[in-house]
Amino acid sequence: MSKLLVTGRKKLSGEVSVQGAKNSALPILAAVLLTKGESVIYNCPALSDVEASVNILRYLGCKAERSGQTLVINTDGFNRSDIPDSLMCKTRSSIMFLGAVLARSGKAKLSFPGGCEIGLRPIDMHLDALSKLGAEINERHGCLECSAPYGLRGNKISLPFPSVGATEHIIIAACLSGGTTTLTNAAREPEIVDLADFLNACGAKIYGAGEGVIVIDGVSSLSGCAHSVIPDRIVAATFMSAAAATGSSIVLGDLVPAHLGAVIPLFEDAGCKIKTEKCKLKISAPKRLKPFRTVSTMPYPGFPTDAQAPVMAAACVAGGTSFFIENIFENRFRHTRELARMGAKIMTEGRVCVVEGRDRLYGAKVEATDLRGAAALVVAALCAEGQTTIGSLHYLERGYENLELSLSSLGADIKKI
Ligand code: EPZ
């Protein structure tokens, strides 16, 4: 098992380009199944979670070839409607394939995606919505058997919570349905807009993505197209946390500053100077961060839950006390235990976390607990005195493409062993 070896307290400088968004690539790879012919997906990050979706497409009979950041997928060979547990369990977002397979073949059989490190991750909203679109869903021994012999039909659906995955799943399932689907209380994340842009370029009729009400007029067929995935706003927030924690000044390229609307003001309040222009962001951190005012995770356009852990790592060395409230997932403070091993002073009570900034953290042997928790440990190691070894790197590799190479190009002393 590879580990990361980091010697902290090195200043960062220079420019790094932000990878394509994992959470945009994943729903798009499920949506590709709806289309006939060939799609070319540019700026698609090479991540284990993305590889898991590519393997599902191949299992279903599609051709998928990667060269660098470009994936070429041809769905003409699509010939199955079951996905085995070995492929389903790799990533949560594989549930999106349920609606895609059902929409194309009228039936689907796949295993129930398990929960994960940050919470139970139920899929009740997904299944309720598919039923409203005419799917018959039987769940037996952890396996979902679904059918829609007469195809899926448009309907009015209102989500009890603006779930990102459920919103994306409904868009995917409704595109080829008969009639119109009106989705209210939809999630507004940029990744949902990116999914709709891809599908509309393939011939879909999706209106209002990015707003709370999305209307999908079902069409009879979709044909593949070329699409470039938006930059990953969470990876951008992670690099900002690394700069903030080390008192550095760096430039992030190829990102969309508008996607960081709730993140930038928090770093400015903590004393960072941030300049943005078209697709670049320059962050210059003070020698010592001021504490982050209350960081409360919310659905977009609020502060993103995925950035909570990396920002908390920077807060561990701020000059004062920061407060974090995790409103989205019920178990997303697991990184605090590992940060405490590095000298962080953190108290958690339910969904609230109080971080008392310390003068410094100290290198230690730590284990990642989940994807964004792993990123938090990297940020903490960059500003810690001495050497840190980070284990369970598979978590990090789910969402960050060669993070150690990008950070060492900025001057960090970090290597994979
Ligand atoms: C997506 O997960 C992202 N994953 C997550 O990123 C992200 O944290 C999350 O959205 C919130 O922004 C992908 O896009 C692949 P939700 P998703 O449905 O769709 C509950 C990362 O680190 N819920 O918006 O699963 C759920 O338990 C990952 O990149 C139900 O109760 O998030 C959670 O408490 C982690 N029933 C809340 O809603 C459902 O049917 C929000 O979940 C669905 C969700």
CSV table of C-alpha atoms and ligand atoms in Angstrom, one decimal:
chain,number,residue,atom,x,y,z
A,1,MET,CA,0.0,0.0,0.0
A,2,SER,CA,1.5,3.3,-1.0
A,3,LYS,CA,1.8,6.2,1.4
A,4,LEU,CA,2.6,9.9,1.2
A,5,LEU,CA,5.7,11.2,2.9
A,6,VAL,CA,5.5,14.9,3.6
A,7,THR,CA,8.1,17.2,5.3
A,8,GLY,CA,6.1,20.3,6.3
A,9,ARG,CA,6.5,24.1,6.6
A,10,LYS,CA,7.7,24.6,3.1
A,11,LYS,CA,6.4,27.7,1.4
A,12,LEU,CA,4.4,27.1,-1.9
A,13,SER,CA,4.7,29.3,-5.0
A,14,GLY,CA,3.9,29.1,-8.7
A,15,GLU,CA,0.8,28.1,-10.7
A,16,VAL,CA,-1.1,24.8,-10.9
A,17,SER,CA,-3.9,23.8,-13.2
A,18,VAL,CA,-7.1,22.5,-11.6
A,19,GLN,CA,-8.3,19.0,-12.8
A,20,GLY,CA,-11.7,18.3,-14.3
A,21,ALA,CA,-14.5,17.8,-11.8
A,22,LYS,CA,-14.9,14.2,-10.5
A,23,ASN,CA,-18.5,15.0,-9.5
A,24,SER,CA,-19.3,16.1,-13.0
A,25,ALA,CA,-17.5,13.4,-14.9
A,26,LEU,CA,-19.3,10.6,-12.9
A,27,PRO,CA,-22.9,11.5,-13.7
A,28,ILE,CA,-21.9,12.3,-17.3
A,29,LEU,CA,-20.4,8.8,-17.7
A,30,ALA,CA,-23.7,7.3,-16.6
A,31,ALA,CA,-25.6,9.7,-19.0
A,32,VAL,CA,-23.5,8.6,-21.9
A,33,LEU,CA,-25.4,5.3,-21.8
A,34,LEU,CA,-28.5,7.1,-22.9
A,35,THR,CA,-26.9,8.2,-26.2
A,36,LYS,CA,-26.2,6.3,-29.4
A,37,GLY,CA,-22.9,6.3,-31.1
A,38,GLU,CA,-19.7,8.0,-29.9
A,39,SER,CA,-19.1,10.6,-27.2
A,40,VAL,CA,-15.7,12.3,-26.5
A,41,ILE,CA,-15.3,13.6,-23.0
A,42,TYR,CA,-12.5,16.0,-22.5
A,43,ASN,CA,-10.9,17.2,-19.3
A,44,CYS,CA,-12.0,13.9,-17.7
A,45,PRO,CA,-9.8,13.3,-14.6
A,46,ALA,CA,-7.9,10.0,-14.3
A,47,LEU,CA,-9.3,8.9,-10.9
A,48,SER,CA,-10.2,5.5,-9.4
A,49,ASP,CA,-13.9,6.6,-9.1
A,50,VAL,CA,-14.0,7.5,-12.8
A,51,GLU,CA,-12.2,4.2,-13.7
A,52,ALA,CA,-15.0,2.4,-11.8
A,53,SER,CA,-17.6,4.1,-14.0
A,54,VAL,CA,-15.6,3.3,-17.2
A,55,ASN,CA,-15.5,-0.4,-16.1
A,56,ILE,CA,-19.3,-0.4,-15.8
A,57,LEU,CA,-19.7,1.0,-19.3
A,58,ARG,CA,-17.3,-1.6,-20.6
A,59,TYR,CA,-19.2,-4.4,-18.7
A,60,LEU,CA,-22.5,-3.2,-20.3
A,61,GLY,CA,-20.9,-3.6,-23.8
A,62,CYS,CA,-19.7,-0.1,-24.5
A,63,LYS,CA,-16.2,0.7,-25.8
A,64,ALA,CA,-14.3,3.2,-23.7
A,65,GLU,CA,-10.7,4.3,-24.4
A,66,ARG,CA,-8.7,6.9,-22.5
A,67,SER,CA,-5.9,9.0,-23.8
A,68,GLY,CA,-4.6,11.4,-21.2
A,69,GLN,CA,-7.6,13.5,-20.0
A,70,THR,CA,-9.8,12.4,-23.0
A,71,LEU,CA,-12.3,9.5,-22.9
A,72,VAL,CA,-13.8,8.2,-26.1
A,73,ILE,CA,-16.9,6.1,-25.5
A,74,ASN,CA,-19.0,4.2,-28.0
A,75,THR,CA,-22.3,2.8,-26.7
A,76,ASP,CA,-23.3,0.8,-29.9
A,77,GLY,CA,-22.3,-2.4,-28.2
A,78,PHE,CA,-24.6,-1.8,-25.2
A,79,ASN,CA,-26.1,-5.3,-24.6
A,80,ARG,CA,-26.7,-5.9,-20.9
A,81,SER,CA,-28.9,-4.6,-18.2
A,82,ASP,CA,-27.3,-6.0,-15.1
A,83,ILE,CA,-24.4,-4.6,-13.1
A,84,PRO,CA,-22.6,-6.9,-10.7
A,85,ASP,CA,-21.9,-6.0,-7.1
A,86,SER,CA,-18.1,-6.1,-7.8
A,87,LEU,CA,-18.5,-3.1,-10.0
A,88,MET,CA,-21.4,-1.3,-8.2
A,89,CYS,CA,-19.6,-1.2,-4.8
A,90,LYS,CA,-16.7,0.8,-6.0
A,91,THR,CA,-18.4,4.1,-5.9
A,92,ARG,CA,-21.6,5.6,-4.7
A,93,SER,CA,-22.5,7.4,-7.9
A,94,SER,CA,-22.8,4.1,-9.7
A,95,ILE,CA,-26.5,4.2,-8.6
A,96,MET,CA,-26.9,6.7,-11.5
A,97,PHE,CA,-26.6,3.8,-13.9
A,98,LEU,CA,-29.9,2.4,-12.7
A,99,GLY,CA,-31.9,5.2,-14.4
A,100,ALA,CA,-29.7,5.1,-17.5
A,101,VAL,CA,-30.0,1.3,-18.0
A,102,LEU,CA,-33.7,1.4,-17.3
A,103,ALA,CA,-34.3,4.2,-19.8
A,104,ARG,CA,-32.4,2.4,-22.6
A,105,SER,CA,-33.4,-1.2,-22.0
A,106,GLY,CA,-36.6,-1.1,-20.0
A,107,LYS,CA,-35.1,-3.2,-17.2
A,108,ALA,CA,-32.1,-3.1,-14.8
A,109,LYS,CA,-30.6,-5.3,-12.2
A,110,LEU,CA,-27.9,-4.0,-9.9
A,111,SER,CA,-26.8,-4.2,-6.3
A,112,PHE,CA,-27.7,-1.7,-3.7
A,113,PRO,CA,-24.7,0.7,-3.4
A,114,GLY,CA,-23.5,0.5,0.3
A,115,GLY,CA,-23.1,3.5,2.6
A,116,CYS,CA,-19.7,4.9,3.0
A,117,GLU,CA,-17.3,6.5,5.4
A,118,ILE,CA,-19.2,9.8,5.7
A,119,GLY,CA,-22.7,8.5,6.2
A,120,LEU,CA,-25.4,6.0,5.4
A,121,ARG,CA,-26.0,7.6,2.0
A,122,PRO,CA,-29.5,6.3,1.5
A,123,ILE,CA,-31.0,6.3,-2.0
A,124,ASP,CA,-34.7,6.6,-1.0
A,125,MET,CA,-35.1,9.8,-3.0
A,126,HIS,CA,-33.6,8.2,-6.1
A,127,LEU,CA,-36.0,5.2,-5.9
A,128,ASP,CA,-39.1,7.2,-5.1
A,129,ALA,CA,-38.4,9.4,-8.1
A,130,LEU,CA,-37.8,6.4,-10.5
A,131,SER,CA,-41.1,4.9,-9.3
A,132,LYS,CA,-42.9,8.3,-10.0
A,133,LEU,CA,-41.4,8.0,-13.5
A,134,GLY,CA,-43.1,4.6,-13.9
A,135,ALA,CA,-40.3,2.2,-12.8
A,136,GLU,CA,-41.3,-1.0,-10.9
A,137,ILE,CA,-38.5,-1.5,-8.3
A,138,ASN,CA,-38.1,-4.7,-6.3
A,139,GLU,CA,-35.4,-4.9,-3.7
A,140,ARG,CA,-34.3,-8.4,-2.6
A,141,HIS,CA,-31.2,-9.4,-0.7
A,142,GLY,CA,-29.5,-6.1,-1.4
A,143,CYS,CA,-30.2,-6.4,-5.1
A,144,LEU,CA,-32.4,-3.9,-7.0
A,145,GLU,CA,-34.5,-5.4,-9.8
A,146,CYS,CA,-36.3,-2.8,-11.8
A,147,SER,CA,-38.4,-2.8,-14.9
A,148,ALA,CA,-40.3,-0.2,-17.0
A,149,PRO,CA,-41.8,-2.4,-19.7
A,150,TYR,CA,-43.8,0.5,-21.2
A,151,GLY,CA,-40.8,2.9,-20.8
A,152,LEU,CA,-40.5,5.7,-18.3
A,153,ARG,CA,-43.1,8.5,-18.3
A,154,GLY,CA,-42.7,12.1,-17.3
A,155,ASN,CA,-44.2,13.3,-14.0
A,156,LYS,CA,-44.1,16.0,-11.4
A,157,ILE,CA,-41.4,15.3,-8.7
A,158,SER,CA,-40.5,17.3,-5.7
A,159,LEU,CA,-37.4,16.4,-3.7
A,160,PRO,CA,-37.6,16.7,0.2
A,161,PHE,CA,-34.0,17.8,0.1
A,162,PRO,CA,-32.0,19.2,-2.9
A,163,SER,CA,-30.0,16.0,-3.3
A,164,VAL,CA,-27.3,16.3,-5.9
A,165,GLY,CA,-27.4,12.6,-6.9
A,166,ALA,CA,-31.1,12.4,-6.9
A,167,THR,CA,-31.4,15.5,-9.1
A,168,GLU,CA,-28.8,14.1,-11.6
A,169,HIS,CA,-30.5,10.7,-11.5
A,170,ILE,CA,-33.9,12.2,-12.3
A,171,ILE,CA,-32.5,14.2,-15.2
A,172,ILE,CA,-30.9,11.0,-16.6
A,173,ALA,CA,-34.0,8.9,-16.2
A,174,ALA,CA,-36.4,11.5,-17.6
A,175,CYS,CA,-34.4,12.5,-20.8
A,176,LEU,CA,-35.8,9.5,-22.9
A,177,SER,CA,-39.1,9.2,-21.1
A,178,GLY,CA,-42.5,10.0,-22.7
A,179,GLY,CA,-43.8,13.4,-21.7
A,180,THR,CA,-42.5,16.1,-19.4
A,181,THR,CA,-40.9,15.9,-16.0
A,182,THR,CA,-41.0,18.9,-13.7
A,183,LEU,CA,-38.5,18.6,-10.8
A,184,THR,CA,-38.9,21.0,-7.9
A,185,ASN,CA,-36.5,21.6,-5.0
A,186,ALA,CA,-33.7,20.4,-7.4
A,187,ALA,CA,-30.1,20.8,-6.4
A,188,ARG,CA,-28.3,23.7,-8.1
A,189,GLU,CA,-24.7,22.5,-8.1
A,190,PRO,CA,-22.5,23.5,-11.2
A,191,GLU,CA,-22.0,19.7,-11.9
A,192,ILE,CA,-25.8,19.5,-12.5
A,193,VAL,CA,-25.5,22.3,-15.1
A,194,ASP,CA,-22.6,20.5,-16.7
A,195,LEU,CA,-24.6,17.3,-16.9
A,196,ALA,CA,-27.5,19.1,-18.5
A,197,ASP,CA,-25.2,20.9,-21.0
A,198,PHE,CA,-23.8,17.5,-22.0
A,199,LEU,CA,-27.2,15.9,-22.5
A,200,ASN,CA,-28.7,19.0,-24.3
A,201,ALA,CA,-25.7,18.8,-26.7
A,202,CYS,CA,-26.7,15.2,-27.3
A,203,GLY,CA,-30.3,16.3,-28.2
A,204,ALA,CA,-32.0,16.3,-24.8
A,205,LYS,CA,-34.5,19.0,-23.8
A,206,ILE,CA,-33.5,20.0,-20.2
A,207,TYR,CA,-34.4,23.5,-19.0
A,208,GLY,CA,-33.5,25.3,-15.8
A,209,ALA,CA,-30.5,23.2,-14.6
A,210,GLY,CA,-28.8,25.2,-11.9
A,211,GLU,CA,-32.1,26.5,-10.7
A,212,GLY,CA,-34.6,25.0,-8.1
A,213,VAL,CA,-37.0,24.0,-10.8
A,214,ILE,CA,-35.8,21.8,-13.7
A,215,VAL,CA,-38.1,20.8,-16.6
A,216,ILE,CA,-37.2,17.8,-18.9
A,217,ASP,CA,-39.1,17.2,-22.1
A,218,GLY,CA,-38.5,13.5,-23.0
A,219,VAL,CA,-37.1,12.9,-26.5
A,220,SER,CA,-37.1,9.6,-28.5
A,221,SER,CA,-33.3,9.3,-28.8
A,222,LEU,CA,-30.0,11.0,-28.0
A,223,SER,CA,-26.7,10.8,-30.0
A,224,GLY,CA,-23.3,11.1,-28.5
A,225,CYS,CA,-21.3,14.4,-28.6
A,226,ALA,CA,-18.1,16.0,-27.5
A,227,HIS,CA,-18.0,17.7,-24.1
A,228,SER,CA,-15.4,19.2,-21.8
A,229,VAL,CA,-15.9,18.6,-18.1
A,230,ILE,CA,-15.9,21.7,-15.9
A,231,PRO,CA,-13.0,22.3,-13.5
A,232,ASP,CA,-13.2,20.7,-10.0
A,233,ARG,CA,-14.2,23.4,-7.5
A,234,ILE,CA,-13.4,21.2,-4.5
A,235,VAL,CA,-9.8,20.5,-5.8
A,236,ALA,CA,-9.5,24.3,-6.2
A,237,ALA,CA,-10.7,24.8,-2.6
A,238,THR,CA,-8.1,22.2,-1.5
A,239,PHE,CA,-5.2,24.0,-3.1
A,240,MET,CA,-6.5,27.3,-1.5
A,241,SER,CA,-6.5,25.5,1.9
A,242,ALA,CA,-2.9,24.4,1.2
A,243,ALA,CA,-1.8,27.9,0.4
A,244,ALA,CA,-3.7,29.3,3.5
A,245,ALA,CA,-2.2,26.8,5.8
A,246,THR,CA,1.4,27.4,4.7
A,247,GLY,CA,1.2,31.2,4.4
A,248,SER,CA,1.9,30.9,0.7
A,249,SER,CA,0.9,32.8,-2.5
A,250,ILE,CA,-0.1,30.6,-5.5
A,251,VAL,CA,-2.1,30.9,-8.7
A,252,LEU,CA,-4.7,28.3,-9.7
A,253,GLY,CA,-5.4,28.0,-13.4
A,254,ASP,CA,-8.3,26.5,-15.5
A,255,LEU,CA,-10.9,27.0,-12.8
A,256,VAL,CA,-14.3,28.8,-12.7
A,257,PRO,CA,-14.0,31.4,-9.9
A,258,ALA,CA,-17.8,31.8,-9.9
A,259,HIS,CA,-18.1,28.2,-8.7
A,260,LEU,CA,-16.3,29.3,-5.5
A,261,GLY,CA,-18.7,32.0,-4.5
A,262,ALA,CA,-19.1,30.7,-0.9
A,263,VAL,CA,-15.5,29.7,-0.5
A,264,ILE,CA,-13.6,32.8,-1.5
A,265,PRO,CA,-15.2,35.1,1.2
A,266,LEU,CA,-14.2,32.7,4.0
A,267,PHE,CA,-10.6,32.8,2.9
A,268,GLU,CA,-10.7,36.6,2.7
A,269,ASP,CA,-12.2,36.8,6.2
A,270,ALA,CA,-9.3,34.6,7.3
A,271,GLY,CA,-6.9,37.2,6.0
A,272,CYS,CA,-6.1,35.9,2.5
A,273,LYS,CA,-5.9,38.2,-0.5
A,274,ILE,CA,-7.7,36.7,-3.4
A,275,LYS,CA,-7.7,38.0,-7.0
A,276,THR,CA,-9.7,36.4,-9.7
A,277,GLU,CA,-9.8,36.9,-13.4
A,278,LYS,CA,-11.5,34.8,-16.2
A,279,CYS,CA,-10.3,31.3,-15.3
A,280,LYS,CA,-7.5,32.0,-12.8
A,281,LEU,CA,-7.4,32.7,-9.1
A,282,LYS,CA,-4.5,34.1,-7.1
A,283,ILE,CA,-4.5,33.5,-3.4
A,284,SER,CA,-1.9,35.2,-1.1
A,285,ALA,CA,-2.1,34.0,2.5
A,286,PRO,CA,-0.9,36.0,5.6
A,287,LYS,CA,1.9,34.6,7.7
A,288,ARG,CA,-0.8,33.6,10.2
A,289,LEU,CA,-4.4,33.0,9.3
A,290,LYS,CA,-7.2,34.6,11.2
A,291,PRO,CA,-9.8,32.1,12.3
A,292,PHE,CA,-12.5,31.1,9.8
A,293,ARG,CA,-15.9,32.6,10.8
A,294,THR,CA,-18.5,29.9,11.1
A,295,VAL,CA,-18.2,27.5,8.2
A,296,SER,CA,-21.7,26.0,7.7
A,297,THR,CA,-22.0,23.5,4.9
A,298,MET,CA,-25.0,24.0,2.7
A,299,PRO,CA,-26.3,22.9,-0.7
A,300,TYR,CA,-25.0,25.1,-3.6
A,301,PRO,CA,-24.5,28.0,-3.7
A,302,GLY,CA,-23.7,27.6,0.0
A,303,PHE,CA,-20.4,26.4,1.3
A,304,PRO,CA,-19.7,23.0,-0.1
A,305,THR,CA,-19.5,20.0,2.4
A,306,ASP,CA,-16.7,18.5,0.3
A,307,ALA,CA,-14.4,21.5,1.2
A,308,GLN,CA,-15.1,21.3,4.9
A,309,ALA,CA,-12.3,18.9,5.8
A,310,PRO,CA,-9.5,20.6,3.8
A,311,VAL,CA,-10.5,24.1,5.1
A,312,MET,CA,-10.6,22.7,8.7
A,313,ALA,CA,-7.0,21.5,8.3
A,314,ALA,CA,-6.0,25.1,7.5
A,315,ALA,CA,-8.1,26.3,10.5
A,316,CYS,CA,-6.0,24.1,12.8
A,317,VAL,CA,-3.1,26.6,12.6
A,318,ALA,CA,-5.2,29.8,12.5
A,319,GLY,CA,-4.7,32.5,15.2
A,320,GLY,CA,-8.0,31.9,17.0
A,321,THR,CA,-11.1,29.6,17.1
A,322,SER,CA,-13.1,28.5,14.1
A,323,PHE,CA,-16.5,26.8,14.0
A,324,PHE,CA,-17.7,24.2,11.6
A,325,ILE,CA,-21.2,23.0,11.2
A,326,GLU,CA,-21.7,20.0,8.9
A,327,ASN,CA,-25.3,20.1,7.7
A,328,ILE,CA,-25.2,17.6,4.8
A,329,PHE,CA,-23.7,14.4,6.1
A,330,GLU,CA,-24.0,12.8,9.5
A,331,ASN,CA,-20.5,11.4,9.9
A,332,ARG,CA,-18.1,13.8,8.2
A,333,PHE,CA,-15.8,14.7,11.0
A,334,ARG,CA,-13.7,11.5,11.0
A,335,HIS,CA,-10.6,13.4,9.9
A,336,THR,CA,-10.6,15.3,13.3
A,337,ARG,CA,-9.1,12.3,15.1
A,338,GLU,CA,-6.2,12.1,12.7
A,339,LEU,CA,-5.7,15.8,12.8
A,340,ALA,CA,-5.6,15.6,16.6
A,341,ARG,CA,-2.7,13.2,16.4
A,342,MET,CA,-0.8,16.0,14.7
A,343,GLY,CA,-1.5,18.3,17.6
A,344,ALA,CA,-4.8,19.9,16.4
A,345,LYS,CA,-7.1,21.0,19.2
A,346,ILE,CA,-10.6,20.1,17.9
A,347,MET,CA,-13.8,19.4,19.8
A,348,THR,CA,-16.8,17.9,18.1
A,349,GLU,CA,-20.4,17.7,19.3
A,350,GLY,CA,-22.8,16.1,16.8
A,351,ARG,CA,-22.7,18.3,13.7
A,352,VAL,CA,-20.7,21.1,15.3
A,353,CYS,CA,-16.9,21.2,15.4
A,354,VAL,CA,-14.8,23.8,17.3
A,355,VAL,CA,-11.2,24.2,16.1
A,356,GLU,CA,-8.8,26.1,18.4
A,357,GLY,CA,-6.0,27.2,16.2
A,358,ARG,CA,-2.5,26.2,17.4
A,359,ASP,CA,0.9,27.8,16.7
A,360,ARG,CA,1.8,24.7,14.8
A,361,LEU,CA,1.0,21.1,14.1
A,362,TYR,CA,3.6,18.3,14.3
A,363,GLY,CA,4.3,15.5,11.8
A,364,ALA,CA,2.9,12.1,12.7
A,365,LYS,CA,1.9,8.7,11.1
A,366,VAL,CA,-1.8,9.2,10.1
A,367,GLU,CA,-4.4,7.2,8.2
A,368,ALA,CA,-6.9,8.7,5.8
A,369,THR,CA,-10.5,8.0,6.7
A,370,ASP,CA,-12.3,9.1,3.5
A,371,LEU,CA,-11.7,11.1,0.4
A,372,ARG,CA,-11.8,14.7,1.7
A,373,GLY,CA,-10.4,13.6,5.0
A,374,ALA,CA,-7.4,12.4,3.2
A,375,ALA,CA,-7.1,15.9,1.5
A,376,ALA,CA,-7.3,17.4,5.0
A,377,LEU,CA,-4.4,15.3,6.2
A,378,VAL,CA,-2.3,16.5,3.2
A,379,VAL,CA,-3.0,20.1,4.0
A,380,ALA,CA,-2.1,19.6,7.6
A,381,ALA,CA,1.1,17.7,6.7
A,382,LEU,CA,2.2,20.6,4.5
A,383,CYS,CA,2.1,23.0,7.5
A,384,ALA,CA,3.3,20.6,10.2
A,385,GLU,CA,6.7,20.7,11.8
A,386,GLY,CA,8.7,17.6,10.7
A,387,GLN,CA,7.6,14.5,8.7
A,388,THR,CA,4.1,13.1,8.2
A,389,THR,CA,3.3,9.7,6.7
A,390,ILE,CA,-0.2,9.4,5.3
A,391,GLY,CA,-1.6,5.9,4.8
A,392,SER,CA,-4.8,4.5,3.1
A,393,LEU,CA,-4.1,6.6,0.0
A,394,HIS,CA,-6.7,4.9,-2.0
A,395,TYR,CA,-9.2,7.3,-0.5
A,396,LEU,CA,-7.2,10.3,-1.9
A,397,GLU,CA,-6.9,8.7,-5.3
A,398,ARG,CA,-10.6,8.5,-5.6
A,399,GLY,CA,-10.8,12.3,-6.2
A,400,TYR,CA,-7.4,13.8,-6.6
A,401,GLU,CA,-5.3,13.3,-9.7
A,402,ASN,CA,-1.6,13.2,-8.9
A,403,LEU,CA,-2.0,15.6,-6.0
A,404,GLU,CA,1.5,15.0,-4.7
A,405,LEU,CA,3.0,15.9,-8.2
A,406,SER,CA,1.0,19.2,-8.3
A,407,LEU,CA,2.0,20.1,-4.8
A,408,SER,CA,5.7,19.3,-5.3
A,409,SER,CA,5.6,21.4,-8.5
A,410,LEU,CA,4.5,24.3,-6.1
A,411,GLY,CA,7.5,23.6,-3.8
A,412,ALA,CA,6.1,21.2,-1.3
A,413,ASP,CA,8.4,18.4,0.0
A,414,ILE,CA,5.9,15.5,-0.7
A,415,LYS,CA,6.4,12.1,-2.3
A,416,LYS,CA,4.6,8.8,-2.7
A,417,ILE,CA,6.5,5.9,-1.2
B,1,EPZ,C1,-22.8,14.2,-4.1
B,1,EPZ,O1,-23.2,13.1,-3.3
B,1,EPZ,C2,-21.3,14.2,-4.3
B,1,EPZ,N1,-20.9,13.0,-4.9
B,1,EPZ,C3,-20.7,14.3,-2.9
B,1,EPZ,O2,-19.3,14.4,-3.1
B,1,EPZ,C4,-21.2,15.6,-2.2
B,1,EPZ,O3,-20.7,15.7,-0.9
B,1,EPZ,C5,-22.7,15.6,-2.2
B,1,EPZ,O4,-23.3,15.5,-3.5
B,1,EPZ,C6,-23.3,16.9,-1.6
B,1,EPZ,O5,-22.8,18.0,-2.4
B,1,EPZ,C7,-21.0,12.9,-6.3
B,1,EPZ,O6,-21.4,13.9,-7.0
B,1,EPZ,C8,-20.5,11.7,-6.9
B,1,EPZ,P1,-26.7,14.2,-1.8
B,1,EPZ,P2,-24.7,12.6,-3.1
B,1,EPZ,O7,-27.6,13.2,-2.5
B,1,EPZ,O8,-25.4,12.8,-4.4
B,1,EPZ,C9,-29.1,12.5,1.8
B,1,EPZ,C10,-17.1,13.8,-2.6
B,1,EPZ,O9,-16.3,14.0,-1.6
B,1,EPZ,N2,-29.8,11.6,0.9
B,1,EPZ,O10,-26.8,15.6,-2.2
B,1,EPZ,O11,-24.7,11.3,-2.5
B,1,EPZ,C11,-27.6,12.1,2.0
B,1,EPZ,O12,-27.5,11.0,2.9
B,1,EPZ,C12,-18.5,13.3,-2.5
B,1,EPZ,O13,-16.7,14.1,-3.8
B,1,EPZ,C13,-30.9,10.9,1.3
B,1,EPZ,O14,-31.3,10.9,2.5
B,1,EPZ,O15,-25.2,13.7,-2.1
B,1,EPZ,C14,-27.0,13.3,2.5
B,1,EPZ,O16,-27.2,13.4,3.9
B,1,EPZ,C15,-18.8,13.0,-1.1
B,1,EPZ,N3,-31.6,10.1,0.4
B,1,EPZ,C16,-27.8,14.4,1.8
B,1,EPZ,O17,-29.0,13.8,1.4
B,1,EPZ,C17,-31.3,10.1,-0.9
B,1,EPZ,O18,-31.9,9.4,-1.7
B,1,EPZ,C18,-27.1,15.0,0.6
B,1,EPZ,O19,-26.8,14.0,-0.3
B,1,EPZ,C19,-30.1,10.8,-1.3
B,1,EPZ,C20,-29.4,11.6,-0.4
